[in-house]
XYZ file of C-alpha atoms in Angstrom:
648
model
C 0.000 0.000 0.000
C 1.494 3.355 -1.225
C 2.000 6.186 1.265
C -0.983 8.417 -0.273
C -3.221 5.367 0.360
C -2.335 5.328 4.094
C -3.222 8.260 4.383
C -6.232 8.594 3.052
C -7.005 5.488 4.820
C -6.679 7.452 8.070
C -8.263 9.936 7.323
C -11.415 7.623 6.192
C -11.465 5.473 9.175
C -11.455 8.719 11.594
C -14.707 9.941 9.586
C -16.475 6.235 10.120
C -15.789 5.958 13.941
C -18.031 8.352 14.469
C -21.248 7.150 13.468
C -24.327 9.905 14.998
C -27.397 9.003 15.388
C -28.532 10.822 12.218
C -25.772 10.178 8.969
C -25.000 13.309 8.020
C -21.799 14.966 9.426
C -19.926 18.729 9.261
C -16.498 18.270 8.152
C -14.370 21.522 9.660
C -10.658 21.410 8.395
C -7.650 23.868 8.735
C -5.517 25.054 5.895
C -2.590 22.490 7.291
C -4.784 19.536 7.289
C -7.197 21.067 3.797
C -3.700 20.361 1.674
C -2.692 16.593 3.069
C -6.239 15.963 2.765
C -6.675 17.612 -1.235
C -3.505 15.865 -1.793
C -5.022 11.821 -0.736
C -8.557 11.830 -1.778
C -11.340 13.918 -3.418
C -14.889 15.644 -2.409
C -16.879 12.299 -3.261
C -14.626 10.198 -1.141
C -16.017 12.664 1.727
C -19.751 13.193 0.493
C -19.716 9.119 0.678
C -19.242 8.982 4.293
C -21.900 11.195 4.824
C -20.365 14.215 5.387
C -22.503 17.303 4.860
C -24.022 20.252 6.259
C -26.075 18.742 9.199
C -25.753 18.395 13.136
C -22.384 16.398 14.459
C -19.176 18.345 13.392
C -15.570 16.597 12.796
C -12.500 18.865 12.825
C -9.307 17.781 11.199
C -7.078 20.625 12.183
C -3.304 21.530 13.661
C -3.101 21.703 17.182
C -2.320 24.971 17.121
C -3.153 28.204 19.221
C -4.843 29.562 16.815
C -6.718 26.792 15.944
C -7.839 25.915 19.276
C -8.970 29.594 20.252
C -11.289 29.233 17.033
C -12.496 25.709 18.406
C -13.199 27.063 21.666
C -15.023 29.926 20.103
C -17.447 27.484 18.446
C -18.230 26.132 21.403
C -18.770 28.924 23.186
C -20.998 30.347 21.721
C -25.060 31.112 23.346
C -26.656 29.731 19.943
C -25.237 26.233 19.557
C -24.011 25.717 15.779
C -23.963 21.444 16.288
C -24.986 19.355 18.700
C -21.644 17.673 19.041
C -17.509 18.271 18.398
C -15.324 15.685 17.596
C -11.788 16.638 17.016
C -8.743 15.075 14.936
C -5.538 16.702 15.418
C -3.117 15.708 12.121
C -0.285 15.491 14.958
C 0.236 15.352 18.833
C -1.312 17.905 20.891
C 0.642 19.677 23.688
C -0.163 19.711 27.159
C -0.176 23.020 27.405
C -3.021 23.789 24.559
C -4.811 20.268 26.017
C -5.312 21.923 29.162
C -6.645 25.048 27.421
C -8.975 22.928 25.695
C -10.356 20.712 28.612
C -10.504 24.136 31.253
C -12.195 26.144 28.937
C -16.346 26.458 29.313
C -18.092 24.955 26.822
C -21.702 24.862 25.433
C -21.264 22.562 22.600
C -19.754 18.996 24.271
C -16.510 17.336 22.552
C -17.172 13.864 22.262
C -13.958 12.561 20.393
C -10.128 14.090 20.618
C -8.035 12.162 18.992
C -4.492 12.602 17.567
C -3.584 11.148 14.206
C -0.175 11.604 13.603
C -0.166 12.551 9.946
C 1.799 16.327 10.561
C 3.712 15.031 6.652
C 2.845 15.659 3.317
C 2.291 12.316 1.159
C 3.912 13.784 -2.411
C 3.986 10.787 -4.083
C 3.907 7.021 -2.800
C 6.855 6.391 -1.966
C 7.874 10.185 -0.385
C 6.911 12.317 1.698
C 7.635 15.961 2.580
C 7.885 18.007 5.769
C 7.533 21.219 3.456
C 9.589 22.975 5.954
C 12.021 25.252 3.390
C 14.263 26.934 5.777
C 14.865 23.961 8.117
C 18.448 23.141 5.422
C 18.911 27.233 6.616
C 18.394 26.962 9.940
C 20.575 24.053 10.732
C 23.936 25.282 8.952
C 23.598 28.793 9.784
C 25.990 29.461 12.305
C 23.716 33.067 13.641
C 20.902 30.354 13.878
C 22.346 28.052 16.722
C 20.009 28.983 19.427
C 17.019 27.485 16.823
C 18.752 24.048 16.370
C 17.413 22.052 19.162
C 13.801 23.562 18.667
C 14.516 22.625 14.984
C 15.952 18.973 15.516
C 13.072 18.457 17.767
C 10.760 19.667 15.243
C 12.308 16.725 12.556
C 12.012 13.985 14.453
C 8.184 14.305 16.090
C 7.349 14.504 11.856
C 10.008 11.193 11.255
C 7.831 9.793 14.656
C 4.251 10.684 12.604
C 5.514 8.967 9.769
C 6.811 5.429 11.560
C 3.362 5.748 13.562
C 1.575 6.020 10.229
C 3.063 3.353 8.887
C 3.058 1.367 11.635
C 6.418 0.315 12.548
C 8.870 1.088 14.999
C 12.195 0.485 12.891
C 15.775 0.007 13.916
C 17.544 3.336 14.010
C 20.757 3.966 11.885
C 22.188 7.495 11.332
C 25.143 9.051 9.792
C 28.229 9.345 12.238
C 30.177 12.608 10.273
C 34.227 11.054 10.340
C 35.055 14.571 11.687
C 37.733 15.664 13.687
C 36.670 18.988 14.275
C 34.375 18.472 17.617
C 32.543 21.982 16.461
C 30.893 20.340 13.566
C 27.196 20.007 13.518
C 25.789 16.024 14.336
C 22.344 16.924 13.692
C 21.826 13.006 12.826
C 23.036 11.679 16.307
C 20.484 14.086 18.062
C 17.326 13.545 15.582
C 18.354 9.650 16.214
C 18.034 10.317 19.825
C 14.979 12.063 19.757
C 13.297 9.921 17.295
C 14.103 6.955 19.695
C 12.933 8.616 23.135
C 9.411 9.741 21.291
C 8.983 6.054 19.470
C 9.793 4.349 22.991
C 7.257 6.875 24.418
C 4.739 6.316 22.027
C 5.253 2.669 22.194
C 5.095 2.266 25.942
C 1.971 4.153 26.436
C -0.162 2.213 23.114
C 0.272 -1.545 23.668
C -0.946 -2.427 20.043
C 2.210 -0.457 19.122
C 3.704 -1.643 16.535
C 1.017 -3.792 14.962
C 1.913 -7.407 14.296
C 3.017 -8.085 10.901
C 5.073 -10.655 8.794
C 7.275 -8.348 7.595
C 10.919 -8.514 8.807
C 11.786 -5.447 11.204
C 12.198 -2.379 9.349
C 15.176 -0.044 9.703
C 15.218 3.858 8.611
C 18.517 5.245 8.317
C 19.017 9.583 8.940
C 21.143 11.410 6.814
C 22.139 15.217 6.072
C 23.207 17.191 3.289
C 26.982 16.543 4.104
C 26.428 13.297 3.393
C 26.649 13.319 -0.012
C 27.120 16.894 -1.366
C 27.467 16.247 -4.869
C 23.925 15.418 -5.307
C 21.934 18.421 -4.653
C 24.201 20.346 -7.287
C 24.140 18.148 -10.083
C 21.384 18.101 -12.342
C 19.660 15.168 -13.455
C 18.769 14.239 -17.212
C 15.945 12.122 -16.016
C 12.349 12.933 -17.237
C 10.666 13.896 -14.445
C 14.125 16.203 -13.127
C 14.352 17.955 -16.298
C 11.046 19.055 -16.262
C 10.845 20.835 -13.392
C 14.090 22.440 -14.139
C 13.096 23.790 -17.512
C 9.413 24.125 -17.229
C 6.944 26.174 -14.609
C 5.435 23.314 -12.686
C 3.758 23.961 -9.690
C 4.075 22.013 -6.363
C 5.613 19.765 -8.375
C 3.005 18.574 -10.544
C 0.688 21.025 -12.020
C 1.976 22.385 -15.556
C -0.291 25.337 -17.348
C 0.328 26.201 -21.100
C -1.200 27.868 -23.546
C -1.856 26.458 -27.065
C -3.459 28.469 -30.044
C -5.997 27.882 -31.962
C -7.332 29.412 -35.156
C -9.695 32.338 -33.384
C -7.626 32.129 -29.760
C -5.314 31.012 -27.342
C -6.999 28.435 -25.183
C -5.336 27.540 -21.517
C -4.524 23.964 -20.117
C -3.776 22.397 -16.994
C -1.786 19.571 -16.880
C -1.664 17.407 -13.773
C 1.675 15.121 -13.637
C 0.162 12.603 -11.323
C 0.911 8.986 -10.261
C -2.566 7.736 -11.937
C -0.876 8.784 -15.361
C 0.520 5.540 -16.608
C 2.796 6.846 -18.796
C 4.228 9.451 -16.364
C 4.464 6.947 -13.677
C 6.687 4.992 -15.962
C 9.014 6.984 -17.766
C 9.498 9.932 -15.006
C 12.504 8.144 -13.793
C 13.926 7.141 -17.007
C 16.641 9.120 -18.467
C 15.450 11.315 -21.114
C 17.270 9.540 -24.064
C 15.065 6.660 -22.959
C 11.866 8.608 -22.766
C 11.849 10.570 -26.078
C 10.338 7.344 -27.620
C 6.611 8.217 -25.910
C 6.992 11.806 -25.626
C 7.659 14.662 -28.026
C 10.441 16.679 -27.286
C 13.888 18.887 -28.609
C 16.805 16.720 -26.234
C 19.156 16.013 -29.702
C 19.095 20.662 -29.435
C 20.041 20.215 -25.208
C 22.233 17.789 -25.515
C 24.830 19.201 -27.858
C 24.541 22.446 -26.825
C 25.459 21.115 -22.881
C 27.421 18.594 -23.633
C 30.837 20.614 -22.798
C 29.025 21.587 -19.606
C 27.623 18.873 -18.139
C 30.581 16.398 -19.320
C 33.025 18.972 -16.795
C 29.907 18.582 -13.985
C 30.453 14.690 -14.040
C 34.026 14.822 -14.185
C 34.419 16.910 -11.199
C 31.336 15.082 -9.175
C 32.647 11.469 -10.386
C 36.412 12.434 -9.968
C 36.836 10.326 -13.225
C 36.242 11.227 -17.195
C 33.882 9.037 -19.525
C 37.072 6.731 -19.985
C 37.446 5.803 -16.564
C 40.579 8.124 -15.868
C 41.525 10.449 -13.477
C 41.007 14.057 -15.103
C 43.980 16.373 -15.353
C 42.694 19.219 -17.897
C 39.415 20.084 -16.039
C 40.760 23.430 -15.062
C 42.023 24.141 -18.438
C 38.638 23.050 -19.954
C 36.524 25.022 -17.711
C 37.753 28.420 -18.073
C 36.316 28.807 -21.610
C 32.736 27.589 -20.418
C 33.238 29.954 -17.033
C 34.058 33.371 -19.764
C 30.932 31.980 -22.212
C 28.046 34.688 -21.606
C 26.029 32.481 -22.541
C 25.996 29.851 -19.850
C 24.079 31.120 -16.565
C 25.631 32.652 -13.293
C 23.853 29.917 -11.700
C 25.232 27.360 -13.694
C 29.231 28.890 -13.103
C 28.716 28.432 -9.697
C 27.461 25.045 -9.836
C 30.799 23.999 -11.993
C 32.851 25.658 -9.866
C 31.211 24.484 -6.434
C 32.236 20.909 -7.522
C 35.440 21.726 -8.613
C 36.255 22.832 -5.049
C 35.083 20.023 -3.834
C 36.781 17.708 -5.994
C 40.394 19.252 -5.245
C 39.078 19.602 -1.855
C 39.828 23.349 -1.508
C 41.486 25.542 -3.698
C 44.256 28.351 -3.312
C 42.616 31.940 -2.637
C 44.170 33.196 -5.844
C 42.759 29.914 -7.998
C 39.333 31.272 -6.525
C 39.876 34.326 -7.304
C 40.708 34.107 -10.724
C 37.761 31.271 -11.243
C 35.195 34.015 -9.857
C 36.955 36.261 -12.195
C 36.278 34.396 -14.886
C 32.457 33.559 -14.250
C 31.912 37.231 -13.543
C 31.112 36.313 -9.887
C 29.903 39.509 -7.176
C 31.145 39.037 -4.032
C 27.528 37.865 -2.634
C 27.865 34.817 -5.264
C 31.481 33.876 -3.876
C 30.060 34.103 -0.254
C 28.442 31.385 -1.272
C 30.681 29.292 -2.799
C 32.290 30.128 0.783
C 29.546 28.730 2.609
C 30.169 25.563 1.318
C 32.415 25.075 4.624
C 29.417 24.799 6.731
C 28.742 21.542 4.902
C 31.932 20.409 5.867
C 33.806 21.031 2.732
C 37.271 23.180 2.744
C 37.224 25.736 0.328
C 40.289 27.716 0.686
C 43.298 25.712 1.322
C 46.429 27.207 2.622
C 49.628 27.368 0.374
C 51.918 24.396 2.316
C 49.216 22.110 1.669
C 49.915 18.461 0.902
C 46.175 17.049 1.081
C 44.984 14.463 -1.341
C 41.817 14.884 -2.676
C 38.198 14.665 -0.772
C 37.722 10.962 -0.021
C 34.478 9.241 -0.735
C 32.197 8.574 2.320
C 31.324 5.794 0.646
C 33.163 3.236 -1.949
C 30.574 2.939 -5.013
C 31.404 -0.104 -6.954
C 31.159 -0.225 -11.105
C 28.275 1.998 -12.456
C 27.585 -0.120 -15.611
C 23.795 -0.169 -15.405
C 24.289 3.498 -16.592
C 24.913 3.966 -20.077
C 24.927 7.473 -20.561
C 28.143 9.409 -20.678
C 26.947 12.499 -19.077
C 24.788 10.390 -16.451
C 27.555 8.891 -14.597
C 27.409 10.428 -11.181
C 25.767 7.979 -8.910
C 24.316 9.589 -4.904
C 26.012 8.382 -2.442
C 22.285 7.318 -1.057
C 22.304 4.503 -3.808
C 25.518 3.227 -2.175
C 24.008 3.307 1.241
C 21.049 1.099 0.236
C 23.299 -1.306 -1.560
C 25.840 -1.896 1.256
C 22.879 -2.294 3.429
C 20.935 -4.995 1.477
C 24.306 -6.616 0.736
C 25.026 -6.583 4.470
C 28.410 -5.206 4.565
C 27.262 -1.433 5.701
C 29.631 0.054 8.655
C 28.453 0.070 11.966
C 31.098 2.759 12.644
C 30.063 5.374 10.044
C 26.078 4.288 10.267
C 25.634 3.213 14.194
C 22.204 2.075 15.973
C 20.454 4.190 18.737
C 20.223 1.011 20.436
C 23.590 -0.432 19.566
C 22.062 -4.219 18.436
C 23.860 -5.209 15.467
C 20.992 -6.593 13.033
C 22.114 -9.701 10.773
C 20.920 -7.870 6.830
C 18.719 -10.310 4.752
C 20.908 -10.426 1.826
C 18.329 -9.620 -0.611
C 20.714 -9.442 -3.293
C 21.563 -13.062 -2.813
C 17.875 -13.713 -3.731
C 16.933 -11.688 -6.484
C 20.117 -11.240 -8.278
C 22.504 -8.857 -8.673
C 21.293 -5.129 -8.182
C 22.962 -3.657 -10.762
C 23.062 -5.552 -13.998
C 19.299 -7.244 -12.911
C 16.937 -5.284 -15.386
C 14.609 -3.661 -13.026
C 10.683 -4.965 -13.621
C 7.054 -3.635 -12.286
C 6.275 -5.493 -9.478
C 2.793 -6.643 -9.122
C 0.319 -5.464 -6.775
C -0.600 -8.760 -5.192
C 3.073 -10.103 -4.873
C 3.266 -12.205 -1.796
C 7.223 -11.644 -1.684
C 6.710 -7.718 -1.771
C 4.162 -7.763 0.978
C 6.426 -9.472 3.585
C 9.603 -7.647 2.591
C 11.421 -5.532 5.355
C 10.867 -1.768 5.318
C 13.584 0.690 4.725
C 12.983 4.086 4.969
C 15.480 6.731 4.502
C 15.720 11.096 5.519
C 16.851 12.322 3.520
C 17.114 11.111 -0.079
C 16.798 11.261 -3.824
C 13.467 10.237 -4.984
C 14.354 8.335 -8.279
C 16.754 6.204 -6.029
C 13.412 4.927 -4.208
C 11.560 3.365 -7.415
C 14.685 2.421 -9.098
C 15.290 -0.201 -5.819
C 11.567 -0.767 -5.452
C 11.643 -2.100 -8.869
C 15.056 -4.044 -8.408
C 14.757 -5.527 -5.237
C 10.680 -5.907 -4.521
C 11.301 -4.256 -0.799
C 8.783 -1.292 -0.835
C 11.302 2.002 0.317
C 9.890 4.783 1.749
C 11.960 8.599 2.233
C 11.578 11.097 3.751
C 12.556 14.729 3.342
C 12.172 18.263 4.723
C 11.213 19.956 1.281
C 11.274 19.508 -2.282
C 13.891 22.114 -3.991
C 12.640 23.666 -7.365
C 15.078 25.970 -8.852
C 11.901 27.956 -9.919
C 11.589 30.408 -6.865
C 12.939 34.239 -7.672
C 12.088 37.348 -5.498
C 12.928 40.792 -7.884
C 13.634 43.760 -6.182
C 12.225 46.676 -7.479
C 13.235 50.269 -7.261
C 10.448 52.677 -6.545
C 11.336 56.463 -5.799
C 7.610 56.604 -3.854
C 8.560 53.928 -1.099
C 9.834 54.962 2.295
C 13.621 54.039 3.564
C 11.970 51.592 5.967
C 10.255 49.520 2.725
C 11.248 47.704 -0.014
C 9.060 46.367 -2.689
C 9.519 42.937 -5.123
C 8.045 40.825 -7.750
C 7.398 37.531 -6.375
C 5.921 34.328 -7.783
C 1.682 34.366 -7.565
C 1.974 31.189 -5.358
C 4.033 32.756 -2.664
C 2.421 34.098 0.472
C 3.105 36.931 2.955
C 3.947 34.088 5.448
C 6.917 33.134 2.659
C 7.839 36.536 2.075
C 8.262 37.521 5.745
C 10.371 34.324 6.542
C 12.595 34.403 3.541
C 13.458 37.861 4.343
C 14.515 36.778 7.528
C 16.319 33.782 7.113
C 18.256 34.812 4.156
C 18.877 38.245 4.732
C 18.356 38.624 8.433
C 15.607 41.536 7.634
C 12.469 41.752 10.122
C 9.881 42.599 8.549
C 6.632 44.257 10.513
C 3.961 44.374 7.848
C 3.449 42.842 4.484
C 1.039 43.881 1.419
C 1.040 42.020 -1.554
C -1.543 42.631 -4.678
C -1.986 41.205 -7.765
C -0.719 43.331 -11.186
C -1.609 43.152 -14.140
C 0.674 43.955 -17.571
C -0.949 46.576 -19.977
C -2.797 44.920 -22.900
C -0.781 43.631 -26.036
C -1.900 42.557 -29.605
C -1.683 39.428 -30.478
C 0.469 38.335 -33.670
C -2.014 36.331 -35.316
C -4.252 37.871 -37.780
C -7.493 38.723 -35.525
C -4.865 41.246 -33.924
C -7.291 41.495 -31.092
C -5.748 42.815 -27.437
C -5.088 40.520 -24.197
C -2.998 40.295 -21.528
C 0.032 38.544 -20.253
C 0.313 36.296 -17.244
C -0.525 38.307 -14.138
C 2.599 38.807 -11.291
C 2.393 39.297 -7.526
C 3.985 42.565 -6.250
C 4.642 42.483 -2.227
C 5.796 45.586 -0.294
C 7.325 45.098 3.274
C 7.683 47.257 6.273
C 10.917 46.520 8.254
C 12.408 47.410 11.511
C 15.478 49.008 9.483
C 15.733 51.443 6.562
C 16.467 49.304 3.584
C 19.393 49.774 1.466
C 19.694 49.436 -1.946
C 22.617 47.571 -3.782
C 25.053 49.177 -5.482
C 24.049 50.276 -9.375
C 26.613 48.234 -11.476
C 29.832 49.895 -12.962
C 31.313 50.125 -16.151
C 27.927 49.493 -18.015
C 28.670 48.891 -21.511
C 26.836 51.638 -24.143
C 23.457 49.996 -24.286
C 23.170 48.929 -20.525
C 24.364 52.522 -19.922
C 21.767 54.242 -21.859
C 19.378 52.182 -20.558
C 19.863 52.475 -16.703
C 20.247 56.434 -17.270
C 16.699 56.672 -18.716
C 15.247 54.691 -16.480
C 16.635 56.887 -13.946
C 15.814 60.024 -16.290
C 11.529 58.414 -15.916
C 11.641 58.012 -12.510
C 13.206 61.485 -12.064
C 10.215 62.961 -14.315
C 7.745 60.661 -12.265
C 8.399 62.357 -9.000
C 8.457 65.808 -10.798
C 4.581 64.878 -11.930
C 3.886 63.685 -8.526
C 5.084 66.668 -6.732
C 4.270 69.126 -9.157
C 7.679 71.451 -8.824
C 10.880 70.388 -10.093
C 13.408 68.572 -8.597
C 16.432 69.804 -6.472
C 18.815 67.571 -8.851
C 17.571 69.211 -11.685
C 18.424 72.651 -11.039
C 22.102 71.424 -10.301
C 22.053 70.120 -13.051
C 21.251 72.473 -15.041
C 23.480 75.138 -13.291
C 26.535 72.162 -14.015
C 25.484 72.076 -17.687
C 25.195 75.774 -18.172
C 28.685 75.927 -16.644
C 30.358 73.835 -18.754
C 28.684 75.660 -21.620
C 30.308 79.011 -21.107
């Protein structure tokens, strides 16, 4: 059974235990528990349970303070609105807000509380998110170390939903960082810990905890991002990777386009969703592999990256196409670094795993690198920040280092064909060690120390990396008793590919899904005060997002937040009807802070055109203000007295 069917399984057997004495019930939900619920089921599934607008109410809702002040003020009220509560919290509920709720004077009884551990977002059936996207901030920012615990708490009560959900209370393995600096971050040991103590809890006070089953103990293994650093920078050609790279899909699987037809443009909305057979098969496939089913211009991307992405797997795979050590990368980048044509975010990404494959590099190599690429000084600060994963990046000039050892020994990539596909996650590793049984206790220790004997799975089913990988069927007696491994955090395709392989159903884990599809624009606005700033955001960000990316990027508080919705001036179109419409709508926001905001610096040594342009910009806004006001402005008249000058 797939994650999104456990779910909604939940979910359904919360709204059946409560059975009033006439059918009809009032579903109340929060916007928390409206999305997991959206995400697992649809309106009939609820309208066949009887849920309507009648007497008995059922809240699925966050056990939050807001949430319960709005409970408490339905129940409070003289004019009862049903004759009974019953209340289903998606996750645990504090003692704190428990005794608010149980003190409080009601008129309308509760009948039901109940806690249903489901504070995760099912994304597909084998992953789920935590869709928290500044916990990777939080936890390497050094200005941020008073947040950690509150943080690492945070992860494991979600990892302890998700084992309760599932029903199993696995064996606990997480990533012991071979460090020798005693300052480094081992966020794993203490999410292991506190996974443990709130399982143990959980299991001590619910006797039917874990449910019996004849599946072998399950074991979930807890990584972090300096685990394998490679992965998050390289780019995939996969199907389902490219896509959201090159295309605007939202939440990961809704896709909008426009096609025309002979009188007008028409809209779609595509939905990239498990039930699509096709999409369910080839969104893992490499995209050589998929261009047989779907139409598409990859011979065009593929020649005009190859140079590109061919340097990207040298550097993450430490070896060329041939199997060799490289020893002209750094003569072979520079010409992609000075091509204008290649992205800033694409420079950094070459040059991020360069430094990591020489494991540092000499200030003045950096220099001349960032020289190269263009680079400001806010993209090398992050290059920079690459320490706080645990990489060096500036090496001093005495050094006699070798280069950056692998965590991990991977054995012989063959079942990868693809020249510029050869980097292989460090996460596929891990799962093949383990299944094999030779994974380190020393690098990947219990929380309870018991040393596990590993069904070699491999043994059974053939090697895991020549063995074609086949759909396994839905009734397959082998797959239902197979052992459990769940991993946080992890690389999605990695999940089918080994469900496929191996038959034992994996499930991961992760705090959010990373589109590179997210850009705030600031924008310059002679009418704003010193204390606010103004920017173009994406129309699915919220003031919430605004406020806390603000924060946790830029360390700006923010006080107040407006955001509207703008729409671009009418255009004709270019077919023959020449008839006027408009462009996609944007979202402008403009924030109050605590601080006057300060602008960056306007760029130097423009050439001609970019010159021209930035001084009549400036020129418009100039001429703006002189409208608004109605007098002229101070510059002007110097200006004019400068010009008049120089003329005599």
């Amino acid at each position: 059974m797939s994650l999104i069917e456990i779910v909604r399984e939940h979910f359904l057997a919360s709204l059946r235990s409560i059975q009033p004495y006439i059918k009809w019930k009032i579903v109340i939900v929060d916007n928390e528990s409206s999305e997991i619920i959206n995400n697992v089921m649809n309106l009939n599934d609820f309208l066949e349970e009887n849920a309507n607008a009648t007497l008995e109410a059922i809240y699925f809702v966050s056990p939050k303070y807001d949430t319960i002040k709005h409970i408490l003020n339905d129940t409070s009220k003289e004019e009862k609105m049903y004759s009974a509560i019953h209340l289903f919290f998606i996750s645990a509920l504090s003692g704190k807000l428990a005794r608010k709720l149980m003190e409080s004077s009601k008129i309308t009884p509760i009948k039901t509380t109940s806690e249903m551990y489901l504070d995760f977002f099912p994304l597909e059936s084998k992953v789920v998110t935590f869709r928290n996207s500044f916990s990777f901030l939080t936890l390497y920012n050094p200005s941020c170390a008073e947040l950690i615990n509150v943080e690492t708490r945070n992860l494991a009560k979600k990892l302890a939903s998700v084992c309760i959900t599932l029903g199993e209370l696995p064996t606990i393995r997480y990533y012991s960082q071979p460090s020798t600096d005693p300052s480094s971050p081992h966020f794993c040991t203490r999410i292991a810990e506190l996974l443990q103590e709130q399982l143990d809890n959980y299991r001590d006070s619910n006797n039917n905890f874990p449910p019996e089953s004849s599946r072998p103990k399950s074991v979930l293994f807890i990584i972090d991002r300096t685990f394998d650093i490679c992965a998050p920078i390289v780019h995939e050609f996969t199907y389902q990777a490219m896509a959201n790279d090159l295309l605007p899909i939202k939440n990961g699987k809704q896709y909008k386009y426009q096609i025309s037809n002979s009188d007008r443009v028409e809209s779609k909305e595509a939905i990239l969703a498990e039930t699509d057979s096709i999409w369910a098969e080839i969104r893992h496939q490499h995209i050589r592999d998929a261009i047989d089913r779907l139409m598409g211009d990859f011979n065009k991307f593929y020649a005009e990256n190859s140079d590109f992405s061919n340097k990207i797997q040298n550097c993450a795979t430490g070896l060329t196409s041939e199997g060799k050590i490289p020893k002209t990368i750094l003569e072979e980048m520079v010409p992609l670094l000075d091509d204008s044509s290649l992205s800033k975010t694409d420079k950094i990404r070459l040059i991020m795993l360069y430094i990591i494959y020489k494991n540092g590099l000499f200030q003045g190599d950096l220099d001349k690198l960032s020289k190269h690429s263009n680079l400001s000084p806010k993209d090398v600060s992050v290059l920079k920040n690459l320490e706080y994963l645990g990489v060096r990046v500036i090496k001093p000039l005495n050094d006699t280092k070798s280069r950056r050892k692998p965590i991990l020994e991977a054995g012989n990539n063959s079942e990868n064909s693809y020249e510029l596909s050869r980097f292989t996650p460090l996460c596929k590793t891990l799962i093949e060690k383990y299944i094999n049984g030779n994974l380190s206790y020393t690098l990947f220790p219990s929380t309870k120390n018991v040393h596990e004997k590993t069904q070699n799975i491999a043994s059974i089913h053939g090697s895991l990396r020549t063995g074609k990988p086949t759909w396994a069927k839905k009734n397959d007696p082998v797959r239902e008793s197979a052992q459990r491994i769940l991993i946080f955090i992890s690389i999605e395709k990695l999940i089918y590919f080994y469900e496929k392989a191996i038959t034992p159903p994996f499930k991961l884990g992760k705090k959010l899904v990373y589109l590179p599809n997210i850009i705030f624009t600031l924008l310059r606005s002679p009418y704003l005060l010193p204390t606010q700033a103004a920017f173009k955001v994406p129309i699915t960000v919220n003031k919430f997002d605004v406020r806390d990316y603000l924060f946790h990027i830029y360390q700006i508080e923010v006080i107040h937040v407006r955001s509207m919705i703008c729409y671009r001036k009418r255009i004709r179109r270019k077919d023959y009807t020449r008839m006027l419409e408009r462009t996609s709508p944007f979202k402008k926001v403009i924030v109050d802070m605590k601080e006057p905001f300060i602008y960056p610096k306007e760029p130097e040594n423009l050439d001609p055109w970019n010159k021209r342009y930035t001084d009549g910009l400036r020129l418009w806004m100039q001429s703006r203000i002189f409208r608004r006001r109605r007098r002229e402005p101070k510059i002007w008249k110097e200006l004019r007295k400068d010009k008049n000058a120089e003329a005599k």
